[in-house]
Short mmCIF file of C-alpha atoms and ligand atoms in Angstrom, two decimals:
data_model
loop_
_atom_site.label_atom_id
_atom_site.label_comp_id
_atom_site.label_asym_id
_atom_site.label_seq_id
_atom_site.Cartn_x
_atom_site.Cartn_y
_atom_site.Cartn_z
CA MET Y 8 120.72 68.16 105.25
CA LYS Y 9 123.61 68.67 102.48
CA ARG Y 10 121.70 69.92 99.04
CA ILE Y 11 118.27 71.72 98.74
CA ALA Y 12 116.24 73.03 96.17
CA VAL Y 13 114.03 75.78 95.86
CA LEU Y 14 110.76 76.91 93.13
CA THR Y 15 108.28 79.26 93.03
CA SER Y 16 104.70 78.28 92.18
CA GLY Y 17 100.90 79.47 91.45
CA GLY Y 18 100.65 83.07 90.54
CA ASP Y 19 103.92 84.91 90.60
CA SER Y 20 103.69 87.37 93.30
CA PRO Y 21 106.67 90.64 94.56
CA GLY Y 22 108.94 89.64 96.32
CA MET Y 23 109.01 85.92 95.50
CA ASN Y 24 112.69 86.97 94.11
CA ALA Y 25 113.47 88.09 97.60
CA ALA Y 26 112.23 84.97 98.75
CA ALA Y 27 114.50 82.84 96.56
CA ARG Y 28 117.86 85.46 96.97
CA ALA Y 29 117.29 84.40 100.69
CA VAL Y 30 117.11 80.87 100.19
CA VAL Y 31 120.35 80.94 97.83
CA ARG Y 32 122.34 83.20 100.11
CA LYS Y 33 121.18 81.84 103.34
CA SER Y 34 121.88 78.11 102.07
CA ILE Y 35 125.63 79.00 100.53
CA TYR Y 36 126.12 80.98 103.93
CA GLU Y 37 125.41 77.82 105.80
CA GLY Y 38 127.30 75.55 103.71
CA ILE Y 39 124.65 73.95 101.57
CA GLU Y 40 124.27 73.59 98.07
CA ILE Y 41 121.51 75.28 96.59
CA PHE Y 42 119.90 74.12 93.46
CA GLY Y 43 117.25 76.15 91.38
CA ILE Y 44 113.70 74.68 89.78
CA ASN Y 45 112.45 76.31 86.59
CA TYR Y 46 108.62 76.52 86.75
CA GLY Y 47 107.57 75.59 89.04
CA TYR Y 48 105.87 71.52 89.85
CA ALA Y 49 106.50 70.88 85.76
CA GLY Y 50 110.21 72.22 85.68
CA MET Y 51 110.78 69.36 88.91
CA VAL Y 52 108.90 66.59 86.72
CA ALA Y 53 110.94 67.69 83.96
CA GLY Y 54 113.93 67.42 85.36
CA ASP Y 55 114.61 71.49 84.64
CA ILE Y 56 116.86 71.90 88.24
CA PHE Y 57 120.29 74.04 88.10
CA PRO Y 58 123.14 74.71 90.35
CA LEU Y 59 122.94 78.00 92.27
CA LYS Y 60 125.76 80.13 93.08
CA VAL Y 61 125.87 83.69 95.26
CA ALA Y 62 125.51 85.81 91.88
CA SER Y 63 122.79 83.97 90.81
CA VAL Y 64 120.92 86.02 92.81
CA GLY Y 65 122.64 89.45 92.20
CA ASP Y 66 120.61 92.32 91.27
CA LYS Y 67 117.01 90.07 92.15
CA ILE Y 68 115.68 91.69 95.52
CA GLN Y 69 114.19 94.44 94.11
CA ARG Y 70 112.22 92.82 91.08
CA GLY Y 71 108.94 91.56 90.75
CA GLY Y 72 107.68 88.07 89.00
CA THR Y 73 110.43 85.36 89.29
CA PHE Y 74 113.24 84.60 87.92
CA LEU Y 75 112.72 81.11 88.61
CA TYR Y 76 109.18 81.64 86.71
CA SER Y 77 105.87 80.05 87.40
CA ALA Y 78 103.31 77.15 85.72
CA ARG Y 79 100.90 76.26 86.48
CA TYR Y 80 100.79 71.97 86.49
CA PRO Y 81 97.74 70.27 87.49
CA GLU Y 82 99.70 66.59 86.96
CA PHE Y 83 101.42 67.62 90.07
CA ALA Y 84 97.66 66.97 92.10
CA THR Y 85 98.28 63.33 91.58
CA SER Y 86 100.52 60.79 92.82
CA LYS Y 87 102.05 59.31 89.51
CA GLY Y 88 103.47 63.64 88.55
CA GLN Y 89 104.71 63.67 92.37
CA LEU Y 90 107.10 60.55 92.18
CA ALA Y 91 107.98 61.41 89.34
CA GLY Y 92 109.57 64.61 90.84
CA ILE Y 93 111.00 63.21 93.63
CA LYS Y 94 112.62 60.76 91.23
CA GLN Y 95 114.35 63.91 89.60
CA LEU Y 96 115.38 65.55 93.23
CA LYS Y 97 116.41 62.13 94.21
CA LYS Y 98 118.85 62.20 90.78
CA HIS Y 99 120.02 65.35 91.77
CA GLU Y 100 120.99 64.30 95.26
CA ILE Y 101 118.65 66.52 96.56
CA GLU Y 102 116.77 66.28 100.09
CA GLY Y 103 114.56 68.78 100.93
CA VAL Y 104 112.95 71.70 98.93
CA VAL Y 105 111.66 74.86 99.29
CA VAL Y 106 108.06 75.59 97.26
CA ILE Y 107 107.15 79.39 97.22
CA GLY Y 108 103.48 79.72 96.29
CA GLY Y 109 99.83 79.95 97.56
CA ASP Y 110 97.20 77.14 98.63
CA GLY Y 111 97.37 74.99 95.49
CA SER Y 112 101.37 75.46 96.11
CA TYR Y 113 101.51 74.33 99.38
CA HIS Y 114 99.45 71.07 98.45
CA GLY Y 115 102.02 70.22 96.18
CA ALA Y 116 105.06 70.64 99.25
CA MET Y 117 102.65 68.67 101.70
CA ARG Y 118 101.93 65.76 98.82
CA LEU Y 119 105.66 65.58 99.00
CA THR Y 120 105.96 65.88 102.57
CA GLU Y 121 103.19 62.78 102.75
CA HIS Y 122 105.78 60.42 100.50
CA GLY Y 123 108.04 61.01 103.02
CA PHE Y 124 110.34 64.20 100.82
CA PRO Y 125 110.90 67.20 103.30
CA ALA Y 126 109.33 69.93 101.80
CA ILE Y 127 108.69 73.65 103.08
CA GLY Y 128 106.44 76.06 101.97
CA ILE Y 129 106.85 79.67 101.91
CA PRO Y 130 103.78 81.49 101.56
CA GLY Y 131 103.88 83.71 97.95
CA THR Y 132 100.59 84.97 96.72
CA ILE Y 133 99.28 88.56 96.75
CA ASP Y 134 95.80 87.30 98.18
CA ASN Y 135 97.07 86.44 101.88
CA ASP Y 136 95.22 83.57 101.84
CA ILE Y 137 97.21 81.03 103.76
CA PRO Y 138 96.30 79.75 106.81
CA GLY Y 139 99.32 79.71 109.03
CA THR Y 140 100.64 82.80 108.32
CA ASP Y 141 99.08 86.77 108.92
CA TYR Y 142 100.61 88.18 105.86
CA THR Y 143 101.94 86.59 102.55
CA VAL Y 144 104.90 87.59 100.38
CA GLY Y 145 103.19 89.75 97.83
CA PHE Y 146 100.51 91.16 99.49
CA ASP Y 147 101.92 94.60 101.01
CA THR Y 148 103.04 95.08 97.58
CA ALA Y 149 99.75 94.28 95.80
CA VAL Y 150 97.96 96.45 98.39
CA ASN Y 151 99.96 99.30 97.83
CA ILE Y 152 99.86 99.39 93.64
CA ALA Y 153 96.10 98.96 94.42
CA LEU Y 154 95.77 102.04 97.04
CA ASP Y 155 97.63 104.33 94.41
CA ALA Y 156 95.59 103.61 91.91
CA LEU Y 157 92.09 104.22 94.14
CA ASP Y 158 93.70 107.65 94.83
CA ARG Y 159 94.43 108.34 91.31
CA LEU Y 160 90.72 106.85 91.04
CA ARG Y 161 89.59 109.43 93.58
CA ASP Y 162 91.31 112.37 91.91
CA THR Y 163 89.15 112.25 88.65
CA ALA Y 164 86.13 110.84 89.94
CA THR Y 165 86.02 114.51 92.79
CA SER Y 166 86.24 116.22 89.28
CA HIS Y 167 83.54 114.66 87.30
CA VAL Y 168 81.59 113.87 90.75
CA ARG Y 169 81.38 110.74 89.61
CA THR Y 170 80.60 106.61 91.28
CA PHE Y 171 83.71 104.40 91.05
CA VAL Y 172 83.33 100.34 91.03
CA VAL Y 173 86.96 99.39 91.50
CA GLU Y 174 87.91 95.69 90.82
CA VAL Y 175 90.72 93.86 92.71
CA MET Y 176 91.68 90.69 92.98
CA GLY Y 177 90.97 88.19 94.85
CA HIS Y 178 88.99 84.89 94.16
CA GLY Y 179 88.19 83.48 97.73
CA ALA Y 180 89.66 85.57 100.27
CA GLY Y 181 88.40 89.43 100.69
CA ASP Y 182 91.80 90.92 102.31
CA ILE Y 183 93.77 93.34 98.88
CA ALA Y 184 89.89 94.67 99.11
CA LEU Y 185 89.53 94.92 102.86
CA TRP Y 186 92.86 96.56 102.59
CA THR Y 187 93.23 98.78 100.11
CA GLY Y 188 89.21 99.70 100.91
CA VAL Y 189 89.73 101.09 104.25
CA ALA Y 190 93.55 102.65 103.41
CA SER Y 191 91.50 104.79 100.57
CA GLY Y 192 88.39 105.65 101.91
CA ALA Y 193 86.19 103.89 99.93
CA ASP Y 194 82.42 104.18 100.80
CA ASP Y 195 82.29 100.09 100.08
CA ILE Y 196 83.99 97.24 99.72
CA ILE Y 197 82.68 93.67 98.98
CA ILE Y 198 84.14 90.75 99.60
CA PRO Y 199 82.97 87.41 99.36
CA GLU Y 200 83.18 86.87 103.48
CA HIS Y 201 80.46 89.53 103.93
CA ASN Y 202 76.63 89.61 101.67
CA PHE Y 203 75.75 92.63 100.25
CA ASN Y 204 72.64 94.02 99.91
CA ILE Y 205 72.46 96.57 96.65
CA ASN Y 206 69.93 98.71 97.50
CA LYS Y 207 71.31 99.52 101.10
CA ILE Y 208 74.66 100.19 98.74
CA VAL Y 209 72.82 102.91 96.48
CA ALA Y 210 70.87 104.48 99.29
CA ARG Y 211 73.87 105.50 100.86
CA VAL Y 212 75.89 106.62 97.99
CA ARG Y 213 72.74 108.49 97.28
CA ALA Y 214 72.64 110.07 100.49
CA GLY Y 215 76.40 110.81 100.08
CA HIS Y 216 76.00 112.79 97.03
CA ASN Y 217 72.93 114.45 98.93
CA ARG Y 218 75.51 115.95 101.43
CA GLY Y 219 77.52 117.23 98.51
CA LYS Y 220 79.76 114.40 98.64
CA LYS Y 221 82.06 114.73 94.79
CA HIS Y 222 83.50 111.40 95.18
CA THR Y 223 82.41 107.73 95.52
CA LEU Y 224 84.60 104.88 95.21
CA ILE Y 225 83.05 101.39 96.04
CA VAL Y 226 86.21 98.40 96.41
CA LEU Y 227 84.49 95.13 94.91
CA ALA Y 228 86.64 91.84 95.50
CA GLU Y 229 86.34 90.08 91.65
CA GLY Y 230 85.61 86.40 93.64
CA VAL Y 231 82.19 88.42 94.47
CA MET Y 232 81.69 89.16 90.74
CA GLY Y 233 82.60 91.28 87.99
CA ALA Y 234 83.08 95.01 88.37
CA HIS Y 235 80.83 95.31 85.38
CA GLU Y 236 78.21 93.03 86.72
CA PHE Y 237 78.18 94.74 89.72
CA ALA Y 238 77.62 98.57 88.13
CA LYS Y 239 74.54 96.78 86.40
CA LYS Y 240 73.24 95.40 89.56
CA MET Y 241 73.32 98.78 90.72
CA LYS Y 242 71.71 100.80 87.94
CA ASP Y 243 68.85 98.34 88.10
CA ALA Y 244 68.37 99.25 91.79
CA GLY Y 245 67.67 102.74 90.54
CA TYR Y 246 71.14 104.45 90.42
CA LYS Y 247 71.05 106.70 87.65
CA SER Y 248 74.07 109.19 88.52
CA ASP Y 249 77.51 109.00 86.51
CA LEU Y 250 78.79 105.06 87.28
CA ARG Y 251 82.53 104.08 86.13
CA VAL Y 252 84.09 100.73 86.03
CA SER Y 253 87.71 100.08 86.57
CA VAL Y 254 89.09 96.79 86.43
CA LEU Y 255 93.39 96.57 88.29
CA GLY Y 256 93.85 93.02 87.19
CA HIS Y 257 97.39 91.91 86.47
CA ILE Y 258 98.98 95.64 87.54
CA GLN Y 259 98.71 94.21 90.91
CA ARG Y 260 100.50 91.33 90.48
CA GLY Y 261 104.06 93.15 89.04
CA GLY Y 262 106.47 95.70 90.12
CA SER Y 263 109.05 96.50 92.55
CA PRO Y 264 108.15 94.74 95.64
CA THR Y 265 107.41 97.15 99.01
CA VAL Y 266 110.35 97.30 102.24
CA ARG Y 267 107.44 94.91 104.05
CA ASP Y 268 107.58 92.13 101.29
CA ARG Y 269 111.07 92.36 100.82
CA VAL Y 270 111.95 92.16 104.57
CA LEU Y 271 108.99 89.53 104.87
CA ALA Y 272 110.57 87.46 101.77
CA SER Y 273 114.30 87.76 103.23
CA ARG Y 274 113.63 86.19 107.10
CA PHE Y 275 111.13 83.61 105.42
CA GLY Y 276 113.72 82.10 103.76
CA ALA Y 277 116.76 82.37 105.77
CA PHE Y 278 114.71 80.93 108.56
CA ALA Y 279 113.41 77.78 106.07
CA VAL Y 280 116.79 77.19 105.33
CA GLU Y 281 117.49 77.00 109.23
CA LEU Y 282 114.37 74.64 109.46
CA LEU Y 283 116.00 72.26 106.53
CA LYS Y 284 119.44 72.92 107.80
CA THR Y 285 118.45 70.46 111.12
CA GLY Y 286 116.40 68.06 109.01
CA LYS Y 287 113.27 69.72 109.35
CA GLY Y 288 110.56 69.05 106.74
CA GLY Y 289 107.08 68.91 106.29
CA LEU Y 290 106.54 72.21 107.85
CA ALA Y 291 104.59 75.73 106.98
CA VAL Y 292 106.39 78.69 107.21
CA GLY Y 293 104.74 82.16 108.66
CA ILE Y 294 104.90 84.79 110.83
CA LYS Y 295 102.24 85.46 113.25
CA ASN Y 296 102.43 88.39 115.69
CA GLU Y 297 105.12 90.02 114.25
CA LYS Y 298 107.47 86.46 115.03
CA LEU Y 299 108.52 83.73 112.89
CA VAL Y 300 106.25 80.70 112.99
CA ALA Y 301 106.85 76.89 111.67
CA ALA Y 302 104.04 74.78 111.66
CA ASP Y 303 102.89 71.26 110.43
CA ILE Y 304 102.24 71.34 107.02
CA ILE Y 305 99.40 68.84 106.78
CA GLU Y 306 97.59 69.90 110.12
CA THR Y 307 97.74 73.52 108.89
CA LEU Y 308 96.11 72.94 105.53
CA THR Y 309 93.98 70.18 107.34
CA ASN Y 310 92.69 71.86 109.65
CA HIS Y 311 92.83 75.92 109.00
CA LYS Y 312 91.43 78.56 107.20
CA HIS Y 313 92.38 82.00 106.51
CA LYS Y 314 89.90 84.12 108.04
CA ALA Y 315 90.04 87.78 106.46
CA ASP Y 316 90.15 90.51 109.06
CA LEU Y 317 86.39 91.24 109.36
CA SER Y 318 86.88 94.13 111.96
CA LEU Y 319 88.19 96.02 109.17
CA TYR Y 320 84.82 95.39 107.55
CA GLU Y 321 82.79 97.07 110.16
CA LEU Y 322 85.86 99.90 110.72
CA ASN Y 323 85.07 100.79 107.24
CA HIS Y 324 81.37 100.76 107.39
CA GLN Y 325 81.68 103.21 110.15
CA LEU Y 326 84.47 105.73 109.03
CA SER Y 327 82.02 106.05 105.49
CA ILE Y 328 79.42 107.46 106.66
P1 ATP J 16 97.85 81.46 93.94
O1 ATP J 16 97.14 81.43 95.08
O2 ATP J 16 98.50 82.74 94.24
O3 ATP J 16 97.45 81.64 92.30
P2 ATP J 16 98.59 78.75 93.98
O4 ATP J 16 100.11 78.14 94.48
O5 ATP J 16 97.66 78.38 94.84
O6 ATP J 16 99.04 80.13 94.08
P3 ATP J 16 97.69 76.96 92.09
O7 ATP J 16 97.74 77.16 90.72
O8 ATP J 16 96.64 76.49 92.57
O9 ATP J 16 98.42 78.29 92.88
O10 ATP J 16 99.03 75.68 92.52
C1 ATP J 16 100.30 76.09 91.72
C2 ATP J 16 100.51 74.36 91.75
O11 ATP J 16 100.65 74.04 92.51
C3 ATP J 16 99.33 73.59 90.54
O12 ATP J 16 99.78 74.05 89.56
C4 ATP J 16 100.20 71.89 91.02
O13 ATP J 16 101.09 72.30 90.19
C5 ATP J 16 100.04 72.39 92.29
N1 ATP J 16 99.02 72.07 93.07
C6 ATP J 16 97.93 72.87 93.36
N2 ATP J 16 97.12 71.78 93.91
C7 ATP J 16 97.33 70.27 93.98
C8 ATP J 16 97.59 69.47 95.10
N3 ATP J 16 96.25 69.23 95.31
N4 ATP J 16 98.06 68.33 95.46
C9 ATP J 16 99.93 68.79 94.56
N5 ATP J 16 100.06 69.73 93.95
C10 ATP J 16 99.02 70.35 94.03
#
């Protein structure tokens, strides 16, 4: 391929810029012309497509968010939208596209591939919920931000002998809650992949108080329910002690990416270009057991589902006695 494009789509994640930068620099290094598309699939259909140069991605590697902007564009789930996007790409003589985004964005890339237009997906989401990879770009940064918040809440919880229910992001996947829960020494982790018993949780927290524990942290994935609702359930189950709620929200999505996310993003970006260069499209790139992998995007999305590592759940249960 002689000319390719890159876009970011869906919820932004720290490290998307580093991934886009790698796509741009590696393309130029390989003698491929590289174009940017603003606002994800919305920009593709609108023709918001422009050439990128080496300097276009200068001073971007350390920045959170995405300089290509992102958008939700449900119209791209229709054939009409997809074909309109391909028409724009062809108008600019673009032969392949790199899509950096989450599960929905991957579906867009899959549709492009089904229409015969080579697309490659780079997993960019804080949720870590994409099949075909152990880690997504942004997850490491998000869990480190959440962990920093948990550590701060522990300080104040200890001072006042309080219990905190801390809501972290994660609609369908509990990875953020699991990792920050284990790393912060949480007393309980509530995730969509595992049921919970509110009476047992209250009993465990009380037992902690009785042996002199000063702080209690419960990490809750937003996909289960809101933190206020969870706190009410605890109260309804007879929990009478000082109980506070903290919702971390979009703080988890911003900020400078960690070294792990920057390196992962750089590797994914360069790898995607290598694949397109040899004419390979229709792939989802990922990292498995620390090795870069590329799998058929249609097969990956159709037959595989992300699974949270429930051994972390069990580990936390054992360590938070
Ligand atoms: P995150 O999970 O981090 O929010 P995401 O990529 O899953 O990111 P979505 O909003 O689900 O975010 O998807 C991003 C965009 O991808 C959508 O706005 C739409 O343009 C496109 N898209 C989503 N689902 C499909 C689909 N089934 N077919 C084609 N395009 C899709």
